[in-house]
Short mmCIF file of C-alpha atoms in Angstrom, two decimals:
data_model
loop_
_atom_site.label_atom_id
_atom_site.label_comp_id
_atom_site.label_asym_id
_atom_site.label_seq_id
_atom_site.Cartn_x
_atom_site.Cartn_y
_atom_site.Cartn_z
CA MET A 1 175.46 58.45 128.74
CA THR A 2 172.13 58.42 130.47
CA TYR A 3 168.53 59.31 129.94
CA CYS A 4 166.43 60.76 132.75
CA VAL A 5 163.09 62.50 132.40
CA GLY A 6 160.83 64.19 134.92
CA LEU A 7 157.26 65.42 134.44
CA LYS A 8 155.53 67.96 136.64
CA LEU A 9 151.79 67.46 136.29
CA ASN A 10 148.77 68.79 138.12
CA GLU A 11 148.41 65.38 139.83
CA GLY A 12 152.07 64.95 140.74
CA LEU A 13 155.60 64.17 139.59
CA VAL A 14 156.60 61.24 137.38
CA LEU A 15 160.29 60.36 137.13
CA LEU A 16 162.16 57.82 135.05
CA SER A 17 165.87 57.05 134.74
CA ASP A 18 167.99 54.38 133.12
CA THR A 19 170.98 52.79 134.89
CA ARG A 20 173.71 52.42 132.28
CA THR A 21 177.10 53.89 133.06
CA ASN A 22 180.06 53.56 130.76
CA ALA A 23 183.70 54.56 130.73
CA GLY A 24 184.36 53.82 127.09
CA LEU A 25 182.46 51.14 125.21
CA ASP A 26 184.23 48.26 126.94
CA ASN A 27 183.51 49.28 130.50
CA ILE A 28 179.78 49.25 131.04
CA SER A 29 178.11 49.03 134.44
CA THR A 30 174.76 49.43 136.11
CA TYR A 31 174.37 52.27 138.62
CA ARG A 32 171.22 53.71 140.12
CA LYS A 33 170.70 57.30 138.97
CA MET A 34 167.57 58.04 141.01
CA PHE A 35 167.89 58.94 144.70
CA PHE A 36 165.29 59.76 147.33
CA PHE A 37 165.49 61.85 150.48
CA GLU A 38 162.28 61.38 152.37
CA GLN A 39 160.52 62.10 155.64
CA PRO A 40 157.17 60.59 154.66
CA GLY A 41 154.27 63.01 154.92
CA GLU A 42 156.64 65.89 155.67
CA ARG A 43 159.11 66.11 152.82
CA VAL A 44 160.12 64.19 149.74
CA ILE A 45 163.01 65.01 147.42
CA ALA A 46 163.96 62.95 144.36
CA ILE A 47 167.22 63.50 142.48
CA MET A 48 168.13 62.02 139.09
CA THR A 49 171.69 62.35 137.81
CA ALA A 50 173.48 62.40 134.44
CA GLY A 51 177.18 62.87 133.81
CA SER A 52 180.49 61.78 135.32
CA LEU A 53 179.81 59.08 137.89
CA SER A 54 182.55 60.22 140.29
CA LEU A 55 180.99 63.68 140.29
CA THR A 56 177.37 62.58 140.77
CA GLN A 57 178.22 60.00 143.45
CA THR A 58 180.36 62.44 145.42
CA THR A 59 177.68 65.11 145.17
CA ILE A 60 174.97 62.75 146.45
CA ALA A 61 177.30 61.51 149.23
CA ARG A 62 178.02 65.09 150.31
CA LEU A 63 174.34 65.97 150.34
CA GLN A 64 173.75 62.90 152.56
CA GLU A 65 176.65 63.83 154.82
CA ALA A 66 175.38 67.39 155.19
CA ILE A 67 172.01 66.03 156.33
CA GLU A 68 173.65 63.92 159.03
CA LEU A 69 175.98 66.57 160.47
CA PRO A 70 175.02 67.66 164.00
CA GLU A 71 175.18 71.30 162.89
CA ALA A 72 172.91 70.67 159.84
CA ASP A 73 170.63 73.63 159.22
CA GLU A 74 168.36 75.01 156.54
CA GLU A 75 171.30 76.48 154.66
CA THR A 76 173.21 73.20 154.38
CA SER A 77 170.78 70.26 154.67
CA ILE A 78 168.20 69.54 151.99
CA MET A 79 166.09 67.87 154.71
CA ARG A 80 165.94 71.14 156.65
CA ALA A 81 165.74 73.66 153.82
CA SER A 82 162.56 75.71 154.17
CA THR A 83 161.56 75.59 150.48
CA MET A 84 162.17 73.47 147.37
CA LEU A 85 163.94 76.53 145.93
CA GLN A 86 166.40 76.34 148.82
CA VAL A 87 166.77 72.57 148.21
CA ALA A 88 167.69 73.25 144.56
CA THR A 89 170.12 75.95 145.66
CA ILE A 90 171.93 73.62 148.09
CA ILE A 91 172.14 70.86 145.48
CA GLY A 92 173.38 73.29 142.81
CA ARG A 93 176.02 74.68 145.16
CA THR A 94 177.20 71.18 146.14
CA LEU A 95 177.31 70.02 142.52
CA ASN A 96 179.26 73.09 141.40
CA ARG A 97 181.78 72.86 144.24
CA THR A 98 182.38 69.15 143.63
CA ARG A 99 182.68 69.68 139.87
CA ARG A 100 185.27 72.44 140.32
CA GLU A 101 187.35 70.25 142.61
CA ILE A 102 187.34 67.34 140.16
CA VAL A 103 188.03 69.54 137.14
CA ASP A 104 190.94 71.05 139.08
CA GLN A 105 192.29 67.57 139.87
CA CYS A 106 192.00 66.57 136.19
CA ARG A 107 193.62 69.71 134.83
CA ASP A 108 196.91 68.01 133.90
CA LEU A 109 195.05 65.45 131.81
CA ASN A 110 192.94 67.97 129.94
CA GLN A 111 189.89 65.94 131.00
CA GLN A 112 186.49 67.31 131.80
CA ALA A 113 183.98 66.25 134.42
CA SER A 114 180.43 67.46 134.17
CA ALA A 115 177.00 66.48 135.41
CA SER A 116 173.45 67.73 135.56
CA MET A 117 170.55 66.74 137.78
CA ILE A 118 166.77 66.75 137.88
CA VAL A 119 165.41 67.53 141.33
CA GLY A 120 161.75 67.23 142.23
CA GLY A 121 159.77 67.19 145.41
CA GLN A 122 157.53 68.86 147.91
CA ARG A 123 157.53 69.95 151.52
CA ALA A 124 154.29 69.73 153.52
CA GLY A 125 152.50 73.04 153.04
CA GLY A 126 154.76 74.03 150.15
CA GLU A 127 154.57 73.78 146.37
CA MET A 128 155.48 70.68 144.39
CA ARG A 129 158.41 71.69 142.16
CA LEU A 130 160.73 70.22 139.56
CA PHE A 131 164.14 71.66 138.65
CA LEU A 132 166.93 70.92 136.20
CA ILE A 133 170.29 71.78 137.75
CA TYR A 134 173.15 72.64 135.41
CA PRO A 135 176.79 71.64 136.05
CA GLU A 136 177.48 75.22 137.16
CA GLY A 137 174.83 74.98 139.86
CA ASN A 138 172.23 77.32 138.36
CA PHE A 139 168.88 75.84 137.49
CA ILE A 140 165.62 76.09 135.56
CA GLU A 141 162.17 74.94 136.59
CA ALA A 142 159.35 73.03 134.90
CA THR A 143 156.29 75.22 134.23
CA GLU A 144 152.75 75.01 132.84
CA ASP A 145 154.16 75.64 129.35
CA THR A 146 157.01 73.17 129.66
CA PRO A 147 155.97 70.46 132.08
CA PHE A 148 158.89 68.10 131.42
CA LEU A 149 162.64 68.24 131.95
CA GLN A 150 165.22 65.86 130.51
CA ILE A 151 168.95 65.22 131.07
CA GLY A 152 171.40 63.04 129.15
CA GLU A 153 170.42 61.59 125.77
CA HIS A 154 167.24 63.64 125.51
CA LYS A 155 166.65 63.99 121.79
CA TYR A 156 165.37 60.53 120.76
CA GLY A 157 162.64 60.59 123.39
CA LYS A 158 161.55 64.22 123.04
CA PRO A 159 159.10 63.96 120.09
CA ILE A 160 156.67 61.71 121.98
CA LEU A 161 156.74 64.00 125.04
CA ASP A 162 156.23 67.06 122.85
CA ARG A 163 153.12 65.41 121.43
CA VAL A 164 151.36 63.98 124.46
CA VAL A 165 152.42 65.61 127.73
CA THR A 166 150.54 68.56 129.22
CA PRO A 167 150.03 69.52 132.88
CA GLN A 168 146.58 67.85 132.64
CA THR A 169 148.06 64.45 131.69
CA SER A 170 147.04 61.79 134.24
CA LEU A 171 149.68 60.02 136.30
CA ALA A 172 148.85 56.74 134.50
CA ASP A 173 149.28 58.31 131.06
CA ALA A 174 152.39 60.12 132.21
CA GLN A 175 154.05 56.84 133.23
CA LYS A 176 153.23 55.46 129.79
CA ALA A 177 154.64 58.59 128.14
CA VAL A 178 157.98 58.47 129.96
CA LEU A 179 158.30 54.72 129.34
CA LEU A 180 157.63 55.18 125.60
CA SER A 181 160.08 58.09 125.53
CA MET A 182 162.66 55.80 127.17
CA ASP A 183 161.77 52.95 124.79
CA SER A 184 162.63 55.11 121.76
CA THR A 185 165.90 56.13 123.39
CA LEU A 186 166.86 52.54 124.31
CA ARG A 187 166.24 51.41 120.72
CA SER A 188 168.32 54.15 119.15
CA ASN A 189 171.19 54.65 121.60
CA LEU A 190 173.38 51.95 123.12
CA SER A 191 174.64 54.19 125.91
CA VAL A 192 171.22 54.10 127.59
CA GLY A 193 170.22 50.74 129.09
CA MET A 194 167.95 48.70 131.33
CA PRO A 195 167.06 48.30 134.16
CA LEU A 196 164.92 51.41 134.61
CA ASP A 197 163.80 53.21 137.76
CA LEU A 198 160.31 54.68 137.72
CA ALA A 199 158.82 56.78 140.49
CA VAL A 200 155.58 58.67 141.09
CA ILE A 201 155.16 61.37 143.74
CA ARG A 202 151.49 62.26 144.03
CA LYS A 203 150.75 65.89 144.82
CA ASP A 204 150.57 66.59 148.56
CA ASP A 205 151.57 62.98 149.42
CA CYS A 206 155.00 64.31 150.44
CA ARG A 207 156.38 60.79 150.00
CA VAL A 208 157.35 58.47 147.14
CA SER A 209 153.84 57.29 146.26
CA HIS A 210 155.01 54.54 143.95
CA LYS A 211 158.35 53.24 142.79
CA ARG A 212 159.36 50.35 140.64
CA ARG A 213 162.52 48.93 139.11
CA ILE A 214 161.88 47.59 135.61
CA LEU A 215 164.35 44.81 134.79
CA GLU A 216 165.59 43.68 131.41
CA GLY A 217 162.90 41.39 129.98
CA ASP A 218 160.14 42.79 132.23
CA PRO A 219 156.98 41.27 130.65
CA ALA A 220 154.81 44.40 131.01
CA PHE A 221 157.49 46.69 129.58
CA MET A 222 158.23 44.29 126.73
CA ALA A 223 154.53 44.00 125.92
CA MET A 224 154.15 47.78 125.94
CA SER A 225 157.21 48.19 123.75
CA ALA A 226 155.96 45.58 121.26
CA ALA A 227 152.45 47.08 121.24
CA TRP A 228 153.90 50.54 120.62
CA SER A 229 156.06 49.26 117.76
CA ALA A 230 153.05 47.52 116.23
CA ALA A 231 150.88 50.61 116.70
CA LEU A 232 153.54 52.82 115.08
CA ARG A 233 153.83 50.47 112.13
CA ASP A 234 150.02 50.38 111.78
CA SER A 235 149.89 54.16 111.93
CA PHE A 236 152.69 54.34 109.39
CA VAL A 237 150.69 52.20 106.98
CA LYS A 238 147.55 54.29 107.48
CA VAL A 239 149.10 57.73 107.05
CA THR A 240 149.29 58.88 103.44
CA ILE A 241 151.28 61.53 101.64
CA MET B 1 171.74 73.22 112.16
CA THR B 2 170.28 70.98 109.52
CA TYR B 3 168.63 67.64 109.06
CA CYS B 4 169.31 65.55 105.96
CA VAL B 5 168.50 61.88 105.52
CA GLY B 6 169.19 59.46 102.68
CA LEU B 7 167.83 55.93 102.21
CA LYS B 8 169.34 53.30 99.95
CA LEU B 9 166.64 50.80 99.07
CA ASN B 10 166.38 47.96 96.60
CA GLU B 11 164.16 50.17 94.43
CA GLY B 12 166.29 53.31 94.61
CA LEU B 13 167.46 56.27 96.68
CA VAL B 14 165.20 58.60 98.66
CA LEU B 15 166.68 61.88 99.91
CA LEU B 16 165.27 64.62 102.09
CA SER B 17 166.81 67.84 103.40
CA ASP B 18 165.60 70.94 105.20
CA THR B 19 166.73 74.45 104.23
CA ARG B 20 167.29 76.33 107.48
CA THR B 21 170.64 78.01 107.97
CA ASN B 22 171.45 80.09 110.99
CA ALA B 23 174.34 82.13 112.29
CA GLY B 24 173.07 82.56 115.83
CA LEU B 25 169.38 82.64 116.61
CA ASP B 26 168.82 86.11 115.13
CA ASN B 27 170.25 85.43 111.71
CA ILE B 28 168.17 82.75 110.04
CA SER B 29 168.04 82.14 106.31
CA THR B 30 166.86 79.63 103.76
CA TYR B 31 169.49 77.85 101.67
CA ARG B 32 169.15 74.79 99.50
CA LYS B 33 171.16 71.88 100.93
CA MET B 34 170.47 69.36 98.15
CA PHE B 35 172.44 69.55 94.91
CA PHE B 36 172.29 67.47 91.74
CA PHE B 37 174.92 66.72 89.12
CA GLU B 38 173.22 64.93 86.29
CA GLN B 39 173.68 63.63 82.77
CA PRO B 40 170.27 61.98 82.46
CA GLY B 41 170.42 58.29 81.65
CA GLU B 42 174.20 58.28 82.09
CA ARG B 43 174.98 59.56 85.54
CA VAL B 44 173.24 61.11 88.50
CA ILE B 45 174.86 62.38 91.68
CA ALA B 46 172.98 63.98 94.57
CA ILE B 47 174.75 65.76 97.41
CA MET B 48 173.19 66.90 100.68
CA THR B 49 175.15 69.14 103.02
CA ALA B 50 175.24 69.95 106.74
CA GLY B 51 177.61 72.31 108.53
CA SER B 52 179.23 75.71 107.98
CA LEU B 53 177.59 77.35 104.98
CA SER B 54 180.79 78.97 103.70
CA LEU B 55 182.43 75.56 103.70
CA THR B 56 179.60 73.66 102.00
CA GLN B 57 179.00 76.37 99.38
CA THR B 58 182.68 76.65 98.51
CA THR B 59 182.99 72.87 98.30
CA ILE B 60 180.00 72.58 95.94
CA ALA B 61 181.30 75.53 93.85
CA ARG B 62 184.73 73.88 93.54
CA LEU B 63 183.19 70.57 92.51
CA GLN B 64 181.23 72.47 89.82
CA GLU B 65 184.32 74.36 88.71
CA ALA B 66 186.32 71.13 88.46
CA ILE B 67 183.64 69.69 86.16
CA GLU B 68 183.87 72.67 83.82
CA LEU B 69 187.65 72.87 83.55
CA PRO B 70 188.97 71.99 80.06
CA GLU B 71 191.43 69.54 81.65
CA ALA B 72 188.71 67.84 83.76
CA ASP B 73 189.37 64.11 84.06
CA GLU B 74 188.21 61.14 86.08
CA GLU B 75 190.52 62.08 88.94
CA THR B 76 189.12 65.61 89.34
CA SER B 77 185.58 65.76 87.93
CA ILE B 78 182.68 63.95 89.58
CA MET B 79 181.01 63.87 86.14
CA ARG B 80 183.92 61.89 84.71
CA ALA B 81 184.84 59.68 87.67
CA SER B 82 184.57 56.04 86.66
CA THR B 83 182.80 54.82 89.80
CA MET B 84 180.65 56.22 92.63
CA LEU B 85 183.54 55.32 94.95
CA GLN B 86 185.73 57.69 92.94
CA VAL B 87 182.96 60.35 93.13
CA ALA B 88 182.92 60.04 96.94
CA THR B 89 186.72 60.25 97.01
CA ILE B 90 186.78 63.48 94.96
CA ILE B 91 184.07 65.05 97.10
CA GLY B 92 185.82 63.99 100.32
CA ARG B 93 189.12 65.41 99.11
CA THR B 94 187.52 68.71 98.06
CA LEU B 95 185.63 69.00 101.35
CA ASN B 96 188.74 68.29 103.43
CA ARG B 97 190.93 70.73 101.48
CA THR B 98 188.34 73.51 101.74
CA ARG B 99 187.78 72.83 105.44
CA ARG B 100 191.51 73.00 106.17
CA GLU B 101 191.79 76.33 104.37
CA ILE B 102 188.89 77.86 106.27
CA VAL B 103 190.04 76.51 109.65
CA ASP B 104 193.47 77.94 108.89
CA GLN B 105 191.93 81.36 108.09
CA CYS B 106 189.90 81.26 111.32
CA ARG B 107 192.79 80.21 113.54
CA ASP B 108 193.22 83.60 115.19
CA LEU B 109 189.57 83.60 116.23
CA ASN B 110 189.62 80.11 117.71
CA GLN B 111 186.63 79.34 115.50
CA GLN B 112 185.86 76.03 113.88
CA ALA B 113 184.36 75.25 110.49
CA SER B 114 183.09 71.79 109.82
CA ALA B 115 180.68 70.05 107.47
CA SER B 116 179.52 66.62 106.42
CA MET B 117 177.73 65.44 103.32
CA ILE B 118 175.53 62.63 102.07
CA VAL B 119 176.34 61.62 98.50
CA GLY B 120 174.19 59.22 96.49
CA GLY B 121 173.94 58.25 92.88
CA GLN B 122 174.61 55.86 90.07
CA ARG B 123 176.51 55.69 86.83
CA ALA B 124 175.00 53.72 83.91
CA GLY B 125 176.25 50.15 84.28
CA GLY B 126 177.47 50.75 87.83
CA GLU B 127 176.03 50.22 91.28
CA MET B 128 173.69 52.63 93.00
CA ARG B 129 175.49 53.83 96.14
CA LEU B 130 175.00 56.12 99.11
CA PHE B 131 177.84 57.58 101.21
CA LEU B 132 178.21 59.77 104.27
CA ILE B 133 181.32 61.93 103.94
CA TYR B 134 182.96 63.17 107.14
CA PRO B 135 184.58 66.61 107.52
CA GLU B 136 188.00 64.96 107.17
CA GLY B 137 187.04 63.54 103.78
CA ASN B 138 186.79 59.88 104.73
CA PHE B 139 183.42 58.21 104.31
CA ILE B 140 181.09 55.34 105.18
CA GLU B 141 178.48 53.68 103.00
CA ALA B 142 174.87 52.58 103.45
CA THR B 143 174.49 48.79 103.48
CA GLU B 144 171.80 46.09 103.66
CA ASP B 145 172.05 46.20 107.46
CA THR B 146 172.00 50.00 107.70
CA PRO B 147 170.10 51.33 104.73
CA PHE B 148 169.88 54.95 105.93
CA LEU B 149 172.38 57.73 106.59
CA GLN B 150 171.71 60.98 108.41
CA ILE B 151 173.60 64.24 108.94
CA GLY B 152 172.87 67.23 111.18
CA GLU B 153 170.17 66.96 113.87
CA HIS B 154 169.74 63.23 113.42
CA LYS B 155 168.52 62.03 116.82
CA TYR B 156 164.88 63.17 116.91
CA GLY B 157 164.10 61.48 113.59
CA LYS B 158 166.03 58.25 114.10
CA PRO B 159 163.49 56.18 116.11
CA ILE B 160 160.93 56.11 113.27
CA LEU B 161 163.61 55.12 110.73
CA ASP B 162 164.92 52.41 113.06
CA ARG B 163 161.42 50.97 113.23
CA VAL B 164 160.21 51.04 109.63
CA VAL B 165 163.06 51.24 107.08
CA THR B 166 164.57 48.12 105.52
CA PRO B 167 166.10 47.66 102.04
CA GLN B 168 162.74 46.15 100.98
CA THR B 169 160.79 49.33 101.85
CA SER B 170 158.98 50.68 98.77
CA LEU B 171 159.86 54.12 97.40
CA ALA B 172 156.40 55.37 98.38
CA ASP B 173 156.76 54.16 101.98
CA ALA B 174 160.31 55.47 102.09
CA GLN B 175 159.17 58.97 101.19
CA LYS B 176 156.61 58.76 103.97
CA ALA B 177 159.29 57.52 106.41
CA VAL B 178 161.74 60.36 105.70
CA LEU B 179 158.95 62.95 105.86
CA LEU B 180 157.76 61.62 109.23
CA SER B 181 161.35 61.52 110.45
CA MET B 182 161.67 65.18 109.38
CA ASP B 183 158.31 66.03 110.94
CA SER B 184 159.51 64.82 114.37
CA THR B 185 162.70 66.83 113.96
CA LEU B 186 160.89 70.01 112.89
CA ARG B 187 158.57 69.77 115.90
CA SER B 188 161.38 69.31 118.41
CA ASN B 189 164.22 71.47 117.07
CA LEU B 190 163.97 75.08 115.93
CA SER B 191 167.23 74.96 113.99
CA VAL B 192 165.64 72.71 111.37
CA GLY B 193 163.02 74.39 109.17
CA MET B 194 160.80 74.35 106.10
CA PRO B 195 160.84 74.35 103.10
CA LEU B 196 162.02 70.80 102.46
CA ASP B 197 163.65 69.26 99.39
CA LEU B 198 162.63 65.70 98.58
CA ALA B 199 164.16 63.63 95.79
CA VAL B 200 163.82 60.08 94.51
CA ILE B 201 166.38 58.40 92.25
CA ARG B 202 164.92 55.14 90.97
CA LYS B 203 167.41 52.31 90.51
CA ASP B 204 168.97 52.28 87.01
CA ASP B 205 167.14 55.51 86.02
CA CYS B 206 170.47 57.35 86.31
CA ARG B 207 168.54 60.59 86.65
CA VAL B 208 166.54 62.40 89.33
CA SER B 209 163.31 60.45 88.90
CA HIS B 210 161.27 62.77 91.06
CA LYS B 211 161.94 65.93 93.01
CA ARG B 212 159.75 68.23 94.94
CA ARG B 213 160.10 71.28 97.14
CA ILE B 214 157.68 71.19 100.06
CA LEU B 215 156.84 74.71 101.19
CA GLU B 216 155.69 75.90 104.61
CA GLY B 217 151.97 75.17 104.80
CA ASP B 218 152.03 72.54 102.03
CA PRO B 219 148.56 70.96 102.34
CA ALA B 220 149.69 67.34 101.76
CA PHE B 221 152.57 67.64 104.25
CA MET B 222 150.35 69.34 106.83
CA ALA B 223 147.69 66.66 106.41
CA MET B 224 150.29 63.90 106.80
CA SER B 225 151.76 65.59 109.86
CA ALA B 226 148.31 66.01 111.45
CA ALA B 227 147.32 62.42 110.61
CA TRP B 228 150.57 61.15 112.12
CA SER B 229 150.04 63.18 115.30
CA ALA B 230 146.49 61.85 115.57
CA ALA B 231 147.64 58.29 114.90
CA LEU B 232 150.37 58.60 117.55
CA ARG B 233 147.90 59.93 120.07
CA ASP B 234 145.46 57.11 119.24
CA SER B 235 148.25 54.57 119.60
CA PHE B 236 149.26 56.18 122.87
CA VAL B 237 145.74 55.75 124.22
CA LYS B 238 145.58 52.11 123.09
CA VAL B 239 148.93 50.97 124.45
CA THR B 240 148.79 49.87 128.08
CA ILE B 241 151.38 49.36 130.76
#
């Protein structure tokens, strides 16, 4: 499995993904699940993926290929699309087409292939937007009321987001929130694993403002995780029923 | 859905269940999911249920009927079984038989019926034990290493249990832990709802030592929930990355 979370805040987008991929419990690998398509200052698109690796990799490769084609236009290339809505539409269409092909190939085996994606970004002069794209290619969007979107193993890390994230949350607090949400998920579910990829896209920057890979044993992450555990245990002692 | 959690601690068992039952989103009801079979001082058995209501109700009714039959014996009646292992075996067998019947009846509709149960208790002179019974009737048991068992919507409420529950946890702290675990689940998942049923079975009491129904708006539960939210937000502010 996977855990990816994206926040759409007044100050910008905050994205976090893990990197664990497994085909059964005895075949575990590390694969990046966060991808950027960027023309700094003009356009930035971030994609996070969850689901069958063959499906997500092929979808990302096809999106890249479509950008590089000489006949690339706003209907086919996410780097030429005129709005983020059009970007989401192209990605949804590519994901759905690739999924159908793989499902068709697997039909004899009665196997399924499925994937979902979180897509965020901004085009100069346009709105900053964040979408969750379903395996079928349709999508939903983060709003004022629901400023975060999750894919993969989303349940363990949802309570902390439900409690602390609003559109007014600062980018610093938002990074802490997604890391704590991931920390709960890592502790409770083996199929989600380090390293982590964290990215911040500040509003109107139209570029990846900040990105960071957090490795296993990262001192700052370990300190935060330990401090959070200690704080939770302290809180637990203080609360009465 | 449902959320039920049981802890097996050195001092006794702590059990908590919600009461929400739904057939679709527009047909929501309240049903007790915690059942006791008790001969105080001699034997206490608690059962919590998750899954198809027709299946869990019929299973509980059949267990009750088997107790009352004139020919009831230790192979058929959970009130006569000589060990808690035998109790779990009878319950597993009854659950599996009932499930197979219902699945068979539903075959034309391509519908599934499934349920799982948490069973805890003690017989005078025997060990206090806690089992999770699968729909197929087989079961696992809580141990020193894994002192809690969950059924239903278990993911939201697992991180807090992972952090604070050990076999040495006191019964008072354990009640707080299961209530906070439920609180996170209630906040994040609509299919789990108040009122709650909480029970404590102290070791060697061989009776329900304490039970309590916590209604919507219960002042103590609301105060605990608010204090926990405030403590989490405080902790969130204090932790740095």
